[in-house]
Coordinates of C-alpha atoms and ligand atoms in Angstrom, one line a residue:
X73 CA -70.5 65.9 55.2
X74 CA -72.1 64.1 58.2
X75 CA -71.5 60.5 59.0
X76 CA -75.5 60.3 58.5
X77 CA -75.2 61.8 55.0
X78 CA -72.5 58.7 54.5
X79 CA -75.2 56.4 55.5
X80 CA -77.7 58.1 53.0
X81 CA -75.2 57.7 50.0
X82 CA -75.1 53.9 51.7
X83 CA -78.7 53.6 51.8
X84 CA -79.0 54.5 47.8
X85 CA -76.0 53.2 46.3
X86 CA -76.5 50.3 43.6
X87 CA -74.5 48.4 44.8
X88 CA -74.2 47.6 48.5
X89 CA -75.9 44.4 47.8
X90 CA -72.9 43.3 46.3
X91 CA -71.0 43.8 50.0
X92 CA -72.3 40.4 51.0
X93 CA -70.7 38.3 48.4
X94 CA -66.5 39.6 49.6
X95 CA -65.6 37.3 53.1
X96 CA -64.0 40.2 54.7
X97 CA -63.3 39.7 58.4
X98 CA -65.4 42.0 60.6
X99 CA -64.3 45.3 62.0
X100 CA -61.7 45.7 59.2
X101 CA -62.5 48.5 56.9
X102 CA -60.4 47.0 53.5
X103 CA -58.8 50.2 51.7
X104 CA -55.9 47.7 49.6
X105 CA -58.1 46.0 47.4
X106 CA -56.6 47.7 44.5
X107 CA -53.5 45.7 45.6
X108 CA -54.8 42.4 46.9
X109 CA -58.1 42.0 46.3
X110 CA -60.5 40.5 49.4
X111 CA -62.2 36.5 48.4
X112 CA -65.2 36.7 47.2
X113 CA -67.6 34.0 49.8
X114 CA -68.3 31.7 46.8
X115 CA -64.2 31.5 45.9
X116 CA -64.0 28.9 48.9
X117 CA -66.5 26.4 47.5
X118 CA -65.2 26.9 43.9
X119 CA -61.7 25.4 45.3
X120 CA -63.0 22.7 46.6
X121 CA -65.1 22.0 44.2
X122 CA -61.9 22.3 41.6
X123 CA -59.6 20.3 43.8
X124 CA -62.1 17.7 44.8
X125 CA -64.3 17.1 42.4
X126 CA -62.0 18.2 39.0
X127 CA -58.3 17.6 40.2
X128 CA -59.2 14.9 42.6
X129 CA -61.7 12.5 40.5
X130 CA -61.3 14.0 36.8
X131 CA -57.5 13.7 37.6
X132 CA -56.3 14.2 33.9
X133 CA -59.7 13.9 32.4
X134 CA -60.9 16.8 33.3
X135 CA -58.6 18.4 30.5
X136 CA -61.7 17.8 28.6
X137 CA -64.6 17.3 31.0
X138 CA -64.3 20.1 33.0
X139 CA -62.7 22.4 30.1
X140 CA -59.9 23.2 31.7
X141 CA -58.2 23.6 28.2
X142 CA -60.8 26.8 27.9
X143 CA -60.5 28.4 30.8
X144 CA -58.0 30.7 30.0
X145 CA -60.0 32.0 26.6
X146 CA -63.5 31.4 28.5
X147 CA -62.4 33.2 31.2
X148 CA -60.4 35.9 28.9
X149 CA -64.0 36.6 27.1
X150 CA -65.2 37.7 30.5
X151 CA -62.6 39.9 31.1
X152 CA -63.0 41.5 27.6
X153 CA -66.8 42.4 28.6
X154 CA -65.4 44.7 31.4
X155 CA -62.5 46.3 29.6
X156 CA -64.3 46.9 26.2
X157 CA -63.1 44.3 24.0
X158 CA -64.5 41.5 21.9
X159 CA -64.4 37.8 23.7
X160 CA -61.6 36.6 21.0
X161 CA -59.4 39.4 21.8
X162 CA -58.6 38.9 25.5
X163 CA -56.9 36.0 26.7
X164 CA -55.6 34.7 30.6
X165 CA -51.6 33.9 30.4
X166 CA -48.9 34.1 32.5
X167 CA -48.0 37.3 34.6
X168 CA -48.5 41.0 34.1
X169 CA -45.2 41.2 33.4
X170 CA -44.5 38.3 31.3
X171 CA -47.2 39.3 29.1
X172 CA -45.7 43.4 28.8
X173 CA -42.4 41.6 27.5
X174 CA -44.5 39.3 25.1
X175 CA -46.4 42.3 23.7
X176 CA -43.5 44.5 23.6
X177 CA -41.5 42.5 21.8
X178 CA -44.6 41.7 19.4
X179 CA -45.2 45.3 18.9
X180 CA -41.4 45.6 17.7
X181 CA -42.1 42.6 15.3
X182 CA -45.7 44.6 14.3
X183 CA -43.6 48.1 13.1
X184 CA -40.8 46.5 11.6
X185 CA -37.5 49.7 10.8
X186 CA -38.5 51.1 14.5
X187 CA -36.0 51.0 17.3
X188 CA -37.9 53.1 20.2
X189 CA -40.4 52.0 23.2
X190 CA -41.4 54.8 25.0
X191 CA -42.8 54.8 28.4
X192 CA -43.3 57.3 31.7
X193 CA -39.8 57.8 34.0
X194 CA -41.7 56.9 37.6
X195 CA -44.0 54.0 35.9
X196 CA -44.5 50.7 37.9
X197 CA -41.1 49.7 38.1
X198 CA -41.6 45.9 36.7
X199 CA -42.9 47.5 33.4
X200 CA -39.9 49.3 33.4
X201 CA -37.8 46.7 34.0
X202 CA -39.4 44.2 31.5
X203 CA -38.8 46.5 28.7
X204 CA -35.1 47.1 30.3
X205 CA -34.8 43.4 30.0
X206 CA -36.1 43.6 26.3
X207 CA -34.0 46.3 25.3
X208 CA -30.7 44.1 26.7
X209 CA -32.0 40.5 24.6
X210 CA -32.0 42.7 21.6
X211 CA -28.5 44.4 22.3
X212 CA -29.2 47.2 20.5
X213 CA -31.9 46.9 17.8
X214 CA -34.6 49.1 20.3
X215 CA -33.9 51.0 23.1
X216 CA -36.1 51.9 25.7
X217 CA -37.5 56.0 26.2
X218 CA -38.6 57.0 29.1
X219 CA -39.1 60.9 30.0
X220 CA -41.3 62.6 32.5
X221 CA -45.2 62.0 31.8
X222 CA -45.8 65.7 30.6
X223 CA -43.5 65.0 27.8
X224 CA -44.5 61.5 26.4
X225 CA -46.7 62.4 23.9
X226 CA -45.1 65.2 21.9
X227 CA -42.2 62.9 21.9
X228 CA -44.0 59.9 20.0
X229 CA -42.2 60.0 16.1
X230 CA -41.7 57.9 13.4
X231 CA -38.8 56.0 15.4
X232 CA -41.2 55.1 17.9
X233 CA -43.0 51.0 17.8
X234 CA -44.7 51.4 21.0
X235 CA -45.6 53.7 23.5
X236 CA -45.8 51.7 27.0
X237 CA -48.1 53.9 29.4
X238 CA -50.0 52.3 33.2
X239 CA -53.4 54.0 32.1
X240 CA -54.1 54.5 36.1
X241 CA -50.7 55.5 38.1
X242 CA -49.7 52.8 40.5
X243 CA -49.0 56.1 42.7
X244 CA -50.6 58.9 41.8
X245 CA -53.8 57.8 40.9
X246 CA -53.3 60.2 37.5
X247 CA -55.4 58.2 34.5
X248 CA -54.3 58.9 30.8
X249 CA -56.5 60.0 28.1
X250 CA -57.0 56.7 26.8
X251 CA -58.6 57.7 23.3
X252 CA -56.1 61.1 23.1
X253 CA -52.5 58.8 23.5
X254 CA -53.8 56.1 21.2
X255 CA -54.7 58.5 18.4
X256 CA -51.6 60.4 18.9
X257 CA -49.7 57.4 18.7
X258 CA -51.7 56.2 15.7
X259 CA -51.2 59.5 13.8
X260 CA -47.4 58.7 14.1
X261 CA -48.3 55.2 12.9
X262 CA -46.6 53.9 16.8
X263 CA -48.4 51.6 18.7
X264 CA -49.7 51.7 22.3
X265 CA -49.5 48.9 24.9
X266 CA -52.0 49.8 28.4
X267 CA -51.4 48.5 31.6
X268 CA -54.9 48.1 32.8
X269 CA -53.4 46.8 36.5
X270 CA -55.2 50.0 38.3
X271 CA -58.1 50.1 35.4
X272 CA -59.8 46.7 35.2
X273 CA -62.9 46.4 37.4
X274 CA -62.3 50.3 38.3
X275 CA -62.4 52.4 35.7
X276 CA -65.2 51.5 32.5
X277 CA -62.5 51.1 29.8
X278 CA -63.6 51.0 26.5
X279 CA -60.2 49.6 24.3
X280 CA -61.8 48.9 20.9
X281 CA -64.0 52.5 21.1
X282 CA -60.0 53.5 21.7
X283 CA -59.2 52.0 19.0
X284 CA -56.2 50.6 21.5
X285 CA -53.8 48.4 20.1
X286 CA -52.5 45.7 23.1
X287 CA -53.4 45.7 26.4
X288 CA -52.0 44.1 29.9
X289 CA -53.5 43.8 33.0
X290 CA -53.5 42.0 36.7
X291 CA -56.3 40.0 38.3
X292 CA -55.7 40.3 41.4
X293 CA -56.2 43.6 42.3
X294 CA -59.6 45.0 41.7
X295 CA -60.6 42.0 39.8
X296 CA -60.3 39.5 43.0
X297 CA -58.5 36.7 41.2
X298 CA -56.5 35.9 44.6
X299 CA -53.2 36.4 45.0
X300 CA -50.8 35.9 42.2
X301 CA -53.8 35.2 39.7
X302 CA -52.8 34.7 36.1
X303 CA -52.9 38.1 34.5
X304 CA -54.9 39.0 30.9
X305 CA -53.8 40.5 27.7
X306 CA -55.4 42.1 24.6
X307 CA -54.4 41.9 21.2
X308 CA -56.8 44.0 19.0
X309 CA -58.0 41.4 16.4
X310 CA -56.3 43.5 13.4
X311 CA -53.1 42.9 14.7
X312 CA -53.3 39.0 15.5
X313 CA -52.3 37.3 12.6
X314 CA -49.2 39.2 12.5
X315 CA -48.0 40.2 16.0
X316 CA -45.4 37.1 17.3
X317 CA -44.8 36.0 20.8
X318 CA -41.0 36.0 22.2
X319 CA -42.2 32.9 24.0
X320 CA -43.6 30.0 21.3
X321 CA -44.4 27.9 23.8
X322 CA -47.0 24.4 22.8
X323 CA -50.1 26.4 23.9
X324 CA -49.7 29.0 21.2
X325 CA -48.8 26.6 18.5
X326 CA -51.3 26.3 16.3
X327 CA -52.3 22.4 17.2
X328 CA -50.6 21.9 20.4
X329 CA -51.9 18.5 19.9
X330 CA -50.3 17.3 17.0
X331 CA -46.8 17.3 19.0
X332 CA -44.8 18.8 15.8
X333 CA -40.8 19.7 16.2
X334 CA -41.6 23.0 14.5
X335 CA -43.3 25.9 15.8
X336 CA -46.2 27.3 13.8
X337 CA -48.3 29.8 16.1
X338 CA -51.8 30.2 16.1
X339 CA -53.1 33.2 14.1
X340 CA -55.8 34.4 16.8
X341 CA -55.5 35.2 20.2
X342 CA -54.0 31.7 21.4
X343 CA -50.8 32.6 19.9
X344 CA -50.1 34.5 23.1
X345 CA -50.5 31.8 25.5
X346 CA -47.3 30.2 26.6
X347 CA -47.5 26.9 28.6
X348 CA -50.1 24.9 30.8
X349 CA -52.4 27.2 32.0
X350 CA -52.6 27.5 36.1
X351 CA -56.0 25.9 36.3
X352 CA -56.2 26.6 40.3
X353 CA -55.5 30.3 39.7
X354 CA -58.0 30.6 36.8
X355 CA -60.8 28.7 38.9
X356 CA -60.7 32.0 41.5
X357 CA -60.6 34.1 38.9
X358 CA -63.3 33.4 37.8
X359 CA -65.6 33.6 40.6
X360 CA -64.1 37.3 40.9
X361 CA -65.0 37.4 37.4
X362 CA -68.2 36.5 37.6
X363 CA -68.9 38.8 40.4
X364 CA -67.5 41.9 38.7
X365 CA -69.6 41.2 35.7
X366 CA -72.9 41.8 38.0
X367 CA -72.0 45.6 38.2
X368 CA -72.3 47.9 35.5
X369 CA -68.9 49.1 34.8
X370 CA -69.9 53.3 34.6
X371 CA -71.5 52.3 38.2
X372 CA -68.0 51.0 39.6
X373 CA -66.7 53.6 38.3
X374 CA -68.6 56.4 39.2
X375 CA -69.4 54.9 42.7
X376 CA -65.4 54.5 43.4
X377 CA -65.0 57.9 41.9
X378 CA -67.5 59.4 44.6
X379 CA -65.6 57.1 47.5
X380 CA -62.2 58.2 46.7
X381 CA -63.9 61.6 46.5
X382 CA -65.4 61.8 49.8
X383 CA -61.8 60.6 51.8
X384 CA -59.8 63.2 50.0
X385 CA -62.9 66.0 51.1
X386 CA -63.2 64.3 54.7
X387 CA -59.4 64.2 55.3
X388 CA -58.9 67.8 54.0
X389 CA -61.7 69.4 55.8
X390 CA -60.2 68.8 59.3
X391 CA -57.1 70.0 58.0
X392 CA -55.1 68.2 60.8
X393 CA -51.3 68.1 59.2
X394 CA -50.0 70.4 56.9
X395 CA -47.0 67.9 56.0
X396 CA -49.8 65.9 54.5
X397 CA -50.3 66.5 50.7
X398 CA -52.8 64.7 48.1
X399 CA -50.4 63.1 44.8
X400 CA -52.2 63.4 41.9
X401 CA -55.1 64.8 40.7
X402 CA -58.3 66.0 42.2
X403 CA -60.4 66.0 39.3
X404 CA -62.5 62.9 39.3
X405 CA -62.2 62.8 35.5
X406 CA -58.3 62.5 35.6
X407 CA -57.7 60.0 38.0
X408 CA -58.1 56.1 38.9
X409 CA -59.7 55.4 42.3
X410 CA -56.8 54.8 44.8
X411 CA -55.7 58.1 46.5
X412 CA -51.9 58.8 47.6
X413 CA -50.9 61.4 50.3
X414 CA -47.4 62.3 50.6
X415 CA -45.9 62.6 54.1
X416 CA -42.8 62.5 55.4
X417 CA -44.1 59.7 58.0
X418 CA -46.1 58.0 55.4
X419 CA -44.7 54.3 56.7
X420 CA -46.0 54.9 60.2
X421 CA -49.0 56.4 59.7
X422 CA -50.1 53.5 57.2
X423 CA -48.7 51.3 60.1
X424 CA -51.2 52.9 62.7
X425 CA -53.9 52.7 60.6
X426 CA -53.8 49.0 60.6
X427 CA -53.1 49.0 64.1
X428 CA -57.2 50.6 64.1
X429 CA -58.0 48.0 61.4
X430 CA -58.2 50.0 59.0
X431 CA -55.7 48.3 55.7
X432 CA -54.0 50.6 53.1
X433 CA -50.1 50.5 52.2
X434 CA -47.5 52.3 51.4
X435 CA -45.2 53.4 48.4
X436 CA -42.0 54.8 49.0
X437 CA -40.8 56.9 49.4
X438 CA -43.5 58.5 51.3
X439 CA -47.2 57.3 50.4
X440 CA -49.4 56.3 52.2
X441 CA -51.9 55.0 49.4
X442 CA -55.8 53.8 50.4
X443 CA -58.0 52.7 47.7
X444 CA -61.5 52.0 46.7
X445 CA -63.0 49.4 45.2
X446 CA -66.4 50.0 44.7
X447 CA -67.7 45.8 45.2
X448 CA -67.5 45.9 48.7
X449 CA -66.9 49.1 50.0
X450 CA -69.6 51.5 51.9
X451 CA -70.2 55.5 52.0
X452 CA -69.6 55.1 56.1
X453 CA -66.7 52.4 55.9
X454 CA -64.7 55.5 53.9
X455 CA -66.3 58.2 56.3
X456 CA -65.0 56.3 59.1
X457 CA -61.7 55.7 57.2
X458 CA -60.9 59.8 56.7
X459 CA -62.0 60.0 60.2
X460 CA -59.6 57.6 61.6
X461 CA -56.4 59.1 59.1
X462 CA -57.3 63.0 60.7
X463 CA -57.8 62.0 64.1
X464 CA -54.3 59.9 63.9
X465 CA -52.5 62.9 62.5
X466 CA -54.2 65.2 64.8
X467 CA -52.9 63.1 67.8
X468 CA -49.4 62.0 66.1
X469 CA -50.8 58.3 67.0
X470 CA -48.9 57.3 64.7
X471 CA -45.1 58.5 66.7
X472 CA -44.2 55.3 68.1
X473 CA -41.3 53.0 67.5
X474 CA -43.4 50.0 66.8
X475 CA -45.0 51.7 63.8
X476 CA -41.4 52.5 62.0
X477 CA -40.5 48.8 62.1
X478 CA -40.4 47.7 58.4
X479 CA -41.6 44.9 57.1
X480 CA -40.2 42.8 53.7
X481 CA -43.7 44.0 52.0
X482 CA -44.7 47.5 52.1
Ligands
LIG512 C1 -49.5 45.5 40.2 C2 -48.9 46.0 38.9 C3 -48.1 45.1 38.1 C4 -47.8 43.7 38.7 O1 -47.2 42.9 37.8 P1 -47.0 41.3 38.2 O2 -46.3 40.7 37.0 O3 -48.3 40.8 38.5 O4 -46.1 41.3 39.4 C5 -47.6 45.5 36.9 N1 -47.8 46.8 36.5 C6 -48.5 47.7 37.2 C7 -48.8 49.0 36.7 C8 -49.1 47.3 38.4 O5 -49.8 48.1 39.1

């Protein structure tokens, strides 16, 4: 396509108005917001405002006045309206993956007699590693599965408690069949726990028409929470009463306030909160809530579809390096809205993008990754993007020393 039909696409998309509200700086086209979100322009008055006004004259009163004890379930009920949950089923606690060892271990506790978690070999490596860390604290009563993605689901039996699956690959972009896995799963009476890191505020997930079990997710990827925003988790309400947290901290007691020696956990979603919520980290969060819920989710969706779309058409149709290869699939309906090409120079190349202001990252060992959230980018921005990438490999722009130098985060 042209560079005028981009502008077209621009000129009828539903949600370019929404471009105004991200402070991006100019001249940088922004294609790692699916790693670290940009801050939404009202974020910077919503700090002040909390540190000033709630921190600074509330001081510890604003426990109360300012609901800061709710923020974590007020701004969890937000979430839920985005990922297809009801408000009391979603909660804001800790870190993605503090709350995938809470909810594995809670899905052990849920299907008593099984020993097996099963997840992907090549899944983001802290899920991995959490349930590693699992398996070791219970030396020996479950192990962890994990086996290429191709052969997860005919392995789900009547040994397996959970099944631990990133619906949208950190790399490859490849989405699961939410509904399919989950009724799988269920028909092998196993649970599922989805990582919704790539999903929330990209993809219009639907957990409870799912039927999904537990759910995880980050905030401060598509979901602009800022950087290291408290993450979210779902507990579908049939299983809250029953499911137990690893970590009984005061906030998931039933009456934190009544200071009692012994633990006795709240029986609704609560029960999964920890400790002191971050009240500085939820107070972003939930301007990039608050923004997100302004878009229709099957508009995000469709719209970052159509974007990662065009730059996988654009790039291909010039054609300019056979070493370059799209990971993952093609077909819109199968994939998240990040797209990953393999190259052997995939460091460098990411490198000299950003050298032409233009931000994506890479993954080794050899993808460079650009993705598309659908708040704040435009048809051209992505035009000019794919441009950029087959002009640079055209011209091997990127061949030069100062683009190999590796930095601590890829
Ligand atoms: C980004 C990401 C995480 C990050 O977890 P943190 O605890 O926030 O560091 C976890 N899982 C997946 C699939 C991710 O993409």
């Amino acid at each position: 396509v042209t560079r005028d039909d981009a502008q077209a696409l621009d000129a009828a998309d539903a949600l370019a108005g929404l471009r105004s509200a991200f402070a991006l700086p100019d001249g940088v086209i922004y294609l790692d917001g699916n790693s670290l979100g940009p801050p939404p322009v009202a974020v910077h008055e919503r700090m002040a405002q909390v540190t000033r006004r709630e921190w600074g004259e509330g001081l510890v009163r604003s426990w109360n006045t300012a609901d800061w004890i709710g923020a974590p379930l007020r701004v969890g009920g937000k979430i839920a309206r985005l990922i297809g949950a009801k408000a009391s089923e979603v909660t804001v606690a800790d870190s993605t993956t503090v709350n995938l060892f809470k909810l594995a271990s809670g899905a052990l506790t849920l299907r008593p007699g099984r020993t097996t978690m099963l997840s992907e070999a090549g899944n983001f490596p802290t899920n991995l590693y959490a349930l590693q860390g699992l398996e070791a604290q219970l030396a020996g009563r479950a192990t962890l599965k994990t086996l290429p993605p191709t052969d997860v689901v005919a392995a789900i039996d009547e040994d397996t408690a959970a099944v631990v699956l990133t619906h949208v690959h950190y790399k490859t972009a490849r989405r699961w069949d939410m509904n399919a896995v989950t009724a799988a799963a269920h028909a092998k009476g196993a649970l599922v726990i989805w990582d919704l890191c790539h999903s929330a505020g990209a993809i219009a997930v639907d957990l409870n028409g799912a039927k999904a079990d537990l759910a995880i997710g980050c905030s401060y990827k598509y979901l602009n929470g800022g950087p290291g925003a408290p993450a979210f988790l779902f507990v579908a309400e049939r299983h809250q009463a029953k499911i137990r947290s690893p970590l009984t901290g005061w906030m998931g007691h039933a009456e934190p306030f009544a200071f009692e020696d012994g633990y006795r956990g709240a029986a609704d979603i609560r029960g999964q909160i920890t400790g002191t919520p971050p009240i500085l980290g939820l107070a972003a969060l939930e301007v990039g809530i608050d923004l997100q819920l302004e878009a229709d989710p099957a508009l995000v969706e469709a719209k970052g579809l159509a974007l990662a779309g065009l730059f996988i058409a654009e790039v291909e149709a010039r054609g300019a390096d056979p070493a370059l290869t799209l990971t993952g699939p093609r077909n819109p309906a199968e994939r998240g809205l990040h797209v990953s090409f393999a190259h052997p120079e995939g460091y460098a190349i990411v490198q000299a993008m950003m050298a032409r202001r233009i931000i994506g990252d890479f993954r080794a060992p050899d993808i460079a990754r650009f993705g598309f959230s659908p708040l704040f980018l435009s048809y051209v921005e992505v035009w000019d993007a794919a441009h950029a990438l087959a002009d640079l490999l055209a011209s091997r722009g990127w061949d030069r020393p100062e683009f190999r130098t590796r930095a601590a985060v890829t």
